Rosetta silent file (secondary structure, phi, psi, omega in degrees, C-alpha in Angstrom):
SEQUENCE: MPYLNEIDKEGFSIINNVFTENEIENIVSLIENKTANNQANTTFRKSEDLFAIRQFHKEVPETLDFIFNENLQNIIKSTFGEGFFIKKAIYFDKPEKSNWFVAYHQDLTISVDKKIEVNNFQNWTVKQNQFAVQPSAEILEDNFTIRIHIDKTTKDNGALKVINNSHSKGILRIENLDFKNNKETICEVDKGGIMIMKPLLFHASNKTTNNERRRVIHIEFSRQELPMGIEWSEKMEFSMS
SCORE:     score description
SCORE:     0.000 S_00000001
   1 L     0.000   74.639 -157.136   61.002  213.571  -23.948 S_00000001
   2 L   -82.369  -20.295 -176.293   59.360  212.801  -20.569 S_00000001
   3 L  -114.146   -3.924 -171.902   60.655  215.884  -18.780 S_00000001
   4 H   -80.790  -24.099  169.503   60.784  218.561  -21.379 S_00000001
   5 H   -68.572  -30.035 -172.974   57.043  219.625  -21.079 S_00000001
   6 H   -70.448  -42.302 -173.700   57.364  219.998  -17.508 S_00000001
   7 H   -78.178  -33.977  179.254   60.453  222.150  -17.904 S_00000001
   8 H   -71.293  -39.998 -179.581   58.982  224.191  -20.600 S_00000001
   9 H   -71.108  -50.232 -167.337   55.744  224.893  -18.729 S_00000001
  10 H  -101.030  -25.660  178.536   57.247  225.289  -15.249 S_00000001
  11 L    98.841   -1.586  179.030   60.957  226.115  -15.805 S_00000001
  12 E  -158.842  167.949  175.555   62.020  223.165  -13.824 S_00000001
  13 E  -155.632  144.074 -174.155   61.744  219.324  -13.057 S_00000001
  14 E  -111.442  126.692  177.307   62.737  217.133   -9.960 S_00000001
  15 E  -125.497  103.767  179.373   64.186  213.688  -10.895 S_00000001
  16 L   -89.993  170.986 -177.600   64.997  211.426   -7.954 S_00000001
  17 L    55.187   43.476  171.934   67.066  208.135   -8.058 S_00000001
  18 L   -81.518  -31.520 -167.271   69.656  209.324  -10.736 S_00000001
  19 L  -125.887  139.757  179.600   72.686  208.323   -8.676 S_00000001
  20 L   -75.224  163.439  172.260   73.286  205.346   -6.648 S_00000001
  21 H   -62.406  -39.806 -176.148   74.562  205.465   -3.084 S_00000001
  22 H   -68.342  -42.449  175.864   77.854  204.052   -4.227 S_00000001
  23 H   -64.403  -38.319  156.162   78.235  206.808   -6.895 S_00000001
  24 H   -48.919  -52.505 -178.699   77.594  209.575   -4.421 S_00000001
  25 H   -54.223  -43.043  173.521   79.926  208.090   -2.156 S_00000001
  26 H   -57.840  -48.718  163.957   82.549  208.063   -4.787 S_00000001
  27 H   -47.840  -58.266  175.416   81.921  211.701   -5.710 S_00000001
  28 H   -52.837  -44.052 -179.644   81.988  212.754   -2.096 S_00000001
  29 H   -59.611  -42.854  179.740   85.320  210.758   -1.520 S_00000001
  30 H   -60.333  -51.556 -179.200   87.005  212.613   -4.728 S_00000001
  31 H   -55.255  -38.717  178.827   85.806  215.819   -3.391 S_00000001
  32 H   -74.257  -33.412  175.001   87.139  215.412    0.097 S_00000001
  33 H   -61.826  -34.204 -178.292   90.392  214.273   -1.254 S_00000001
  34 H   -82.496  -37.422 -177.859   90.840  217.238   -3.421 S_00000001
  35 H   -78.703  -11.251  172.881   89.767  219.715   -0.841 S_00000001
  36 H   -64.764  -32.770 -172.706   92.117  218.176    1.957 S_00000001
  37 H   -97.591  -18.623 -171.167   94.969  219.002   -0.319 S_00000001
  38 L  -128.952   52.418 -166.837   94.079  222.367   -1.763 S_00000001
  39 L   -70.095  -40.902 -174.220   92.818  224.613    1.054 S_00000001
  40 L   -89.376    9.317  171.236   94.662  227.670   -0.564 S_00000001
  41 L   -61.162  137.735 -177.021   93.167  227.467   -4.011 S_00000001
  42 L   -67.457  -25.054 -175.392   91.626  230.506   -5.230 S_00000001
  43 L   -82.089  -10.279  176.144   88.794  228.827   -6.712 S_00000001
  44 E  -102.444  131.218  177.494   87.733  227.495   -3.300 S_00000001
  45 E  -119.431  128.392 -170.404   85.625  229.594   -0.995 S_00000001
  46 E  -131.860  121.385  172.850   85.254  229.030    2.636 S_00000001
  47 L  -144.583 -172.235  171.367   83.281  230.734    5.261 S_00000001
  48 L   -58.180  -45.844 -165.797   81.045  229.815    8.455 S_00000001
  49 L   -97.398  -26.877 -160.555   77.827  229.474    6.132 S_00000001
  50 L  -153.526  132.674  158.485   79.254  228.208    2.803 S_00000001
  51 E  -113.358  141.150  169.975   82.153  226.239    1.200 S_00000001
  52 E  -143.182  145.936  165.087   82.273  226.364   -2.647 S_00000001
  53 E  -103.057  105.723  173.525   84.432  225.073   -5.395 S_00000001
  54 E   -75.939  154.824 -170.968   84.257  227.367   -8.538 S_00000001
  55 L    38.991   69.926 -177.669   85.089  225.628  -11.922 S_00000001
  56 H   -65.478  -47.915 -171.107   84.353  222.211  -10.157 S_00000001
  57 H   -59.225  -28.036 -177.350   84.527  220.324  -13.447 S_00000001
  58 H   -87.836  -42.654  179.054   88.282  221.602  -13.929 S_00000001
  59 H   -68.173  -23.407 -177.809   89.084  221.359  -10.271 S_00000001
  60 L  -142.705   44.912 -176.209   87.785  217.864   -9.508 S_00000001
  61 H   -56.018  -12.607  178.178   87.539  216.304  -13.066 S_00000001
  62 H   -75.160   -3.539  178.256   87.757  212.822  -11.617 S_00000001
  63 H   -80.286  -27.868 -171.142   84.063  213.170  -10.461 S_00000001
  64 H   -48.275  -46.638 -179.433   82.811  213.425  -14.260 S_00000001
  65 H   -57.962  -40.536 -174.485   82.800  209.741  -14.912 S_00000001
  66 H   -82.273  -41.702  173.992   80.529  209.240  -11.924 S_00000001
  67 H   -47.741  -52.846 -178.037   78.549  212.387  -12.806 S_00000001
  68 L   -90.369   61.182 -178.988   77.847  211.517  -16.397 S_00000001
  69 L   -74.258  175.572  177.540   76.389  208.163  -15.431 S_00000001
  70 H   -64.551  -32.535 -175.864   73.973  206.251  -17.878 S_00000001
  71 H   -73.558  -40.021 -176.325   70.961  207.680  -16.211 S_00000001
  72 H   -67.366  -44.400  178.570   72.191  211.338  -16.421 S_00000001
  73 H   -56.709  -49.185 -177.488   73.326  210.979  -20.086 S_00000001
  74 H   -54.968  -41.385 -178.670   69.838  209.489  -20.922 S_00000001
  75 H   -60.476  -51.473  176.055   68.088  212.294  -19.289 S_00000001
  76 H   -56.983  -47.460 -171.341   70.140  215.004  -21.094 S_00000001
  77 H   -71.540  -40.214  179.609   69.911  213.417  -24.591 S_00000001
  78 H   -65.563  -27.901 -171.884   65.991  212.630  -24.209 S_00000001
  79 H   -90.756  -60.341 -163.260   65.222  216.049  -22.817 S_00000001
  80 H  -107.950  -23.246  178.547   67.485  218.408  -24.631 S_00000001
  81 L    95.993 -151.532 -173.433   69.261  216.431  -27.314 S_00000001
  82 L  -119.142  175.322  169.070   72.998  216.407  -28.136 S_00000001
  83 L    97.446   -1.766  171.593   75.763  219.192  -28.918 S_00000001
  84 L   -76.481  156.049  173.507   75.717  220.613  -25.325 S_00000001
  85 E  -134.452  159.503  175.468   78.855  221.324  -23.331 S_00000001
  86 E   -69.523  138.056 -175.717   79.619  222.353  -19.689 S_00000001
  87 E  -122.368  -20.416  179.440   79.835  226.044  -19.363 S_00000001
  88 E  -166.508  146.647 -176.846   80.124  226.432  -15.773 S_00000001
  89 E  -148.631  140.534 -171.791   80.147  224.273  -12.672 S_00000001
  90 E  -150.957  128.621  176.812   80.129  224.874   -8.854 S_00000001
  91 E   -93.896  108.589 -176.093   80.168  222.773   -5.804 S_00000001
  92 E  -105.016  133.050  166.696   78.172  224.184   -2.813 S_00000001
  93 E  -123.977  107.575 -174.163   78.329  222.902    0.615 S_00000001
  94 E  -101.753  112.131 -174.250   76.057  224.589    3.015 S_00000001
  95 L   -68.005  176.285 -167.534   76.994  223.318    6.536 S_00000001
  96 L   -51.192  -49.854 -174.199   74.582  222.248    9.412 S_00000001
  97 L  -109.353   38.794 -168.757   74.231  225.604   11.132 S_00000001
  98 L   -73.138  140.444  163.948   74.639  227.752    7.914 S_00000001
  99 L  -105.831   21.311  179.368   72.761  231.168    7.900 S_00000001
 100 L   -78.094  132.682  179.074   73.421  231.665    4.282 S_00000001
 101 L  -141.920  156.316 -175.432   70.478  232.473    2.238 S_00000001
 102 E  -127.793  123.847  172.858   69.940  233.746   -1.356 S_00000001
 103 E   -67.222  167.235  170.664   67.085  236.249   -2.422 S_00000001
 104 E   -60.851  124.266 -173.263   65.096  235.733   -5.621 S_00000001
 105 E  -154.135  157.464  163.674   67.096  236.166   -8.695 S_00000001
 106 L   -99.997  160.670 -178.432   67.442  234.923  -12.320 S_00000001
 107 L   -96.792   98.325  177.551   70.988  233.541  -13.428 S_00000001
 108 L   -97.537  -15.035 -171.167   71.785  236.288  -15.907 S_00000001
 109 L  -115.968  149.773  176.355   75.461  236.295  -16.270 S_00000001
 110 E  -118.896  161.051  179.591   77.951  234.026  -18.091 S_00000001
 111 E   -95.031  134.435 -177.948   81.719  233.589  -17.656 S_00000001
 112 E  -132.691  169.999 -177.287   83.790  234.609  -20.820 S_00000001
 113 L   -84.259  -29.851 -164.865   87.451  234.839  -21.920 S_00000001
 114 L  -160.060  158.479  176.206   87.626  238.513  -23.037 S_00000001
 115 L  -110.030  113.479 -179.766   85.594  241.698  -23.106 S_00000001
 116 L  -116.672  136.773  171.759   84.462  242.785  -26.528 S_00000001
 117 L   -70.659  116.764  169.501   81.570  245.420  -27.020 S_00000001
 118 L  -133.914  143.837 -176.021   78.795  243.432  -28.547 S_00000001
 119 L   -52.336  132.144 -176.146   75.291  244.324  -29.152 S_00000001
 120 L    55.406   27.310  161.455   72.924  243.133  -26.338 S_00000001
 121 L  -107.010  132.030 -178.378   75.879  241.973  -24.125 S_00000001
 122 E  -151.623  161.521  171.882   75.812  244.090  -21.067 S_00000001
 123 E    83.046   45.595 -175.174   76.517  244.608  -17.478 S_00000001
 124 E   -71.734  144.072  176.928   80.318  243.503  -17.829 S_00000001
 125 E  -145.138  164.210  159.188   82.113  242.600  -14.546 S_00000001
 126 E  -107.556  114.664 -169.588   85.099  240.799  -13.349 S_00000001
 127 E  -130.719  133.834  173.817   84.603  237.922  -10.925 S_00000001
 128 L    53.898   37.794  174.525   87.385  235.481   -9.768 S_00000001
 129 L    73.281   16.694  178.496   89.794  236.787  -12.463 S_00000001
 130 E  -120.231  147.614  166.760   87.088  236.136  -15.196 S_00000001
 131 E   -77.318  137.205  161.668   85.039  238.303  -17.230 S_00000001
 132 E  -125.557  149.579 -165.107   81.342  238.094  -16.738 S_00000001
 133 E  -150.295  142.399  171.867   78.602  239.477  -18.825 S_00000001
 134 E   -83.851  110.816  170.359   74.834  239.439  -19.232 S_00000001
 135 L   -74.278 -176.585  169.178   74.125  238.110  -22.829 S_00000001
 136 L   -49.962  160.701  172.565   71.224  238.287  -24.930 S_00000001
 137 H   -83.136   -6.085 -179.032   68.029  236.441  -23.666 S_00000001
 138 H   -74.025  -51.871 -177.716   68.159  234.251  -26.646 S_00000001
 139 H   -57.382  -38.219 -168.298   71.366  232.671  -25.346 S_00000001
 140 H   -80.413  -23.268 -179.215   70.186  232.226  -21.663 S_00000001
 141 H   -74.921  -29.925  179.657   66.792  230.729  -22.795 S_00000001
 142 H   -75.404  -23.136 -175.156   68.686  227.755  -24.694 S_00000001
 143 L   -72.140  161.578  160.533   70.792  226.968  -21.567 S_00000001
 144 E  -148.685  164.069 -172.364   69.865  224.707  -18.747 S_00000001
 145 E  -123.718  130.416  164.614   71.131  223.837  -15.350 S_00000001
 146 E  -112.814  135.357 -177.782   71.437  220.500  -13.361 S_00000001
 147 E  -120.881  120.434 -175.293   71.783  220.492   -9.874 S_00000001
 148 E  -100.246  131.312 -166.644   72.901  217.089   -8.269 S_00000001
 149 E  -103.404  112.568  172.955   71.954  216.637   -4.705 S_00000001
 150 L   -84.062  -17.187  163.615   74.586  214.833   -2.561 S_00000001
 151 L  -126.958  158.403 -179.418   72.252  215.229    0.416 S_00000001
 152 L   -72.851  137.364 -168.249   68.565  215.075    0.798 S_00000001
 153 E  -110.918  127.318 -175.509   67.351  218.550    0.320 S_00000001
 154 L  -131.544 -176.626  172.383   64.181  219.856    2.182 S_00000001
 155 L   -68.759  -24.083 -172.174   62.546  223.132    3.204 S_00000001
 156 L  -100.390   11.315  165.000   64.303  223.127    6.437 S_00000001
 157 E  -142.320   49.514  163.441   67.874  222.941    5.132 S_00000001
 158 L    75.526   49.509  171.116   67.720  225.421    2.293 S_00000001
 159 L   -75.086  143.894  166.153   65.993  223.777   -0.732 S_00000001
 160 L   -46.404  138.278  168.281   65.506  225.928   -3.535 S_00000001
 161 E  -114.940  147.411 -170.867   62.188  227.814   -3.814 S_00000001
 162 E  -126.787  153.633  156.148   61.035  228.888   -7.498 S_00000001
 163 E  -100.229  103.566  179.990   58.376  230.983   -9.021 S_00000001
 164 L   -50.226  129.916 -178.234   56.737  228.551  -11.262 S_00000001
 165 L    65.365    7.112  173.490   56.926  229.493  -15.043 S_00000001
 166 H   -56.045  -15.650 -177.133   58.740  232.757  -14.212 S_00000001
 167 H   -76.286  -17.406 -173.856   61.319  231.707  -16.973 S_00000001
 168 H   -79.184  -10.559 -173.702   58.750  232.480  -19.631 S_00000001
 169 H   -86.118    5.885 -168.321   58.746  236.120  -18.835 S_00000001
 170 L    62.063 -164.661  179.281   62.270  236.879  -20.256 S_00000001
 171 L   -83.820  125.464 -174.541   64.740  238.934  -18.167 S_00000001
 172 L  -133.261  135.389 -173.526   62.855  240.637  -15.619 S_00000001
 173 L   -67.466  130.509 -178.905   63.502  243.155  -12.815 S_00000001
 174 H   -46.179  -39.492 -175.836   62.439  241.253   -9.437 S_00000001
 175 H   -65.062  -29.692  175.455   59.982  244.351   -8.659 S_00000001
 176 H   -85.099    2.060  177.648   58.111  243.563  -11.808 S_00000001
 177 L   -94.855  123.051 -178.947   57.409  240.052  -10.980 S_00000001
 178 L   -82.866   93.682 -169.595   54.022  239.432   -9.736 S_00000001
 179 L   -74.220  -24.756  177.220   54.303  237.343   -6.670 S_00000001
 180 L   -72.992  -27.379  177.529   50.822  237.259   -5.495 S_00000001
 181 L  -108.694   28.696  169.897   49.348  235.694   -8.641 S_00000001
 182 L  -128.104  149.029 -169.228   52.141  233.277   -9.312 S_00000001
 183 L   -76.887  138.727  173.935   52.774  229.808   -7.682 S_00000001
 184 E  -116.942  148.299 -178.062   55.952  229.342   -5.595 S_00000001
 185 E  -133.408  126.479  179.372   57.483  225.841   -5.129 S_00000001
 186 E   -97.472  129.435 -175.634   59.883  224.600   -2.577 S_00000001
 187 L   -93.974   75.254 -176.544   62.030  222.004   -4.503 S_00000001
 188 L   -76.279  128.540 -172.002   62.620  219.200   -2.026 S_00000001
 189 E  -131.595  132.588  171.588   64.968  216.634   -3.693 S_00000001
 190 L   -71.348  159.670  174.056   66.298  213.199   -2.384 S_00000001
 191 L   -54.022  128.948  173.184   69.900  212.265   -1.979 S_00000001
 192 L    95.747  -11.256  173.977   71.093  211.123   -5.278 S_00000001
 193 L   -78.245  160.229  166.635   68.358  213.295   -7.089 S_00000001
 194 E  -124.376  171.049  174.397   68.577  216.073   -9.521 S_00000001
 195 E  -135.329  123.160  179.555   66.788  219.351  -10.303 S_00000001
 196 E  -104.430  126.198 -178.766   66.844  220.490  -13.865 S_00000001
 197 E  -143.337  161.112 -179.961   66.080  224.229  -14.221 S_00000001
 198 L   -91.054  148.846 -175.348   66.087  227.040  -16.761 S_00000001
 199 L   -67.916  -32.488 -177.627   68.472  230.103  -15.923 S_00000001
 200 L   -85.531   13.549 -173.602   65.721  232.720  -16.277 S_00000001
 201 L   -85.395  131.659 -177.448   63.540  230.809  -13.703 S_00000001
 202 L   -84.168  134.646 -175.678   63.476  233.057  -10.419 S_00000001
 203 E  -141.470  153.025  173.452   64.866  231.044   -7.630 S_00000001
 204 E  -144.178  172.429  162.542   65.988  231.492   -3.840 S_00000001
 205 E  -144.119  162.704 -176.073   66.956  229.625   -0.781 S_00000001
 206 L  -112.107  170.440  177.995   66.451  230.103    2.871 S_00000001
 207 L   -66.309  150.866  169.876   68.651  229.650    5.869 S_00000001
 208 E   -72.659  145.066 -178.900   69.069  226.039    7.296 S_00000001
 209 L  -126.774  -17.235 -174.759   66.918  225.440   10.405 S_00000001
 210 L  -121.768   34.927  176.154   67.266  221.896   11.102 S_00000001
 211 L    45.794   41.543  172.635   70.949  221.366   11.425 S_00000001
 212 L  -122.773  130.389 -175.217   71.390  219.253    8.357 S_00000001
 213 L   -71.869  147.555  175.432   73.986  219.728    5.694 S_00000001
 214 E  -121.552  104.390  174.346   73.172  220.473    2.108 S_00000001
 215 E  -112.937  142.693 -172.997   75.680  219.777   -0.551 S_00000001
 216 E  -138.961  131.428  157.056   74.939  220.360   -4.275 S_00000001
 217 E   -84.971  108.146 -163.472   76.778  220.074   -7.611 S_00000001
 218 E  -102.574  113.276 -170.704   75.478  222.876   -9.812 S_00000001
 219 E  -123.407  131.671  173.294   76.317  222.333  -13.494 S_00000001
 220 E  -110.147  135.285 -174.417   75.346  224.757  -16.502 S_00000001
 221 E  -116.566  151.193  170.968   75.004  223.614  -20.038 S_00000001
 222 E  -148.910  158.953 -171.015   75.172  225.458  -23.358 S_00000001
 223 L  -134.295   -2.701 -177.552   75.290  224.564  -27.038 S_00000001
 224 L   -78.220  126.105  165.546   75.684  228.334  -28.015 S_00000001
 225 L   -88.424  141.255  178.038   78.582  229.950  -29.943 S_00000001
 226 L   -94.588  154.489 -174.476   79.204  233.365  -28.774 S_00000001
 227 L   -87.330  174.565  176.422   79.852  236.169  -31.201 S_00000001
 228 L    52.598   42.127  166.585   82.774  238.314  -32.327 S_00000001
 229 L    79.272    2.475  172.970   85.371  235.736  -31.252 S_00000001
 230 L   -83.680  135.554  173.896   84.344  235.547  -27.309 S_00000001
 231 L  -106.434  158.010  165.039   84.626  232.169  -25.828 S_00000001
 232 E   -70.111  137.281 -167.315   83.166  230.539  -22.671 S_00000001
 233 L   -90.896   -9.782 -179.546   85.980  230.862  -20.289 S_00000001
 234 L  -115.644    3.634 -175.206   84.989  227.546  -18.448 S_00000001
 235 L   -43.145  122.308  165.918   83.987  225.520  -21.498 S_00000001
 236 E  -135.283  123.890  178.891   84.272  221.689  -21.304 S_00000001
 237 L   -80.430  155.460 -178.809   83.075  219.038  -23.558 S_00000001
 238 L  -131.528  156.223  176.101   81.922  215.851  -21.827 S_00000001
 239 L   -85.642  141.293  170.240   81.318  212.332  -23.450 S_00000001
 240 L  -131.543  127.596 -167.891   78.148  210.700  -24.012 S_00000001
 241 L   -89.418    0.000    0.000   78.348  207.230  -24.750 S_00000001
């Protein structure tokens, strides 16, 4: 488990050279083909500062054979074990002149198929015609996210910045986080590299300043069964050879 200790301690790990240039080119080609023919799709979000495809694993499933290559499968199995499924996936394209930025936050909500009043499930909302809810901390703590970098990501084109080890403090209001006495890391990742992170890790991103594009595939994983017949609304199993 070469990355698990770092993820447990810091809340994240950066691993470069997970995808070859050819694999990245194939993924990009499939995305471009799909977006060229589906501009009116409601899961596609487009503005001057951001293009996003929600439910990416369902909208562009042809990419999954390239995404779950031998390297990524080995990383998932050796770090977390088996039994995980995709619970959410988003493709982000931050254009060269983007002024899009995201303030520090934890990823606290999950997408589910119905609203049922359950203990420790709170802050119900509806987003993109799906129910979203904040589940118990135990569910969030067992999940993990992998961010696949289609472009080289640096501090100048909106790389994530994180507060190291902030995932270990549970669900926390931002004003209760002690920024002065915690380390901040800017997570620069090479093209074809990945970042693994825990959802309770505080993370943010700045505006682009160097006119370089930043494209990322953000995939969230879980192995949790939800209570009271609630189901993950975007759940998809993936094959591990």
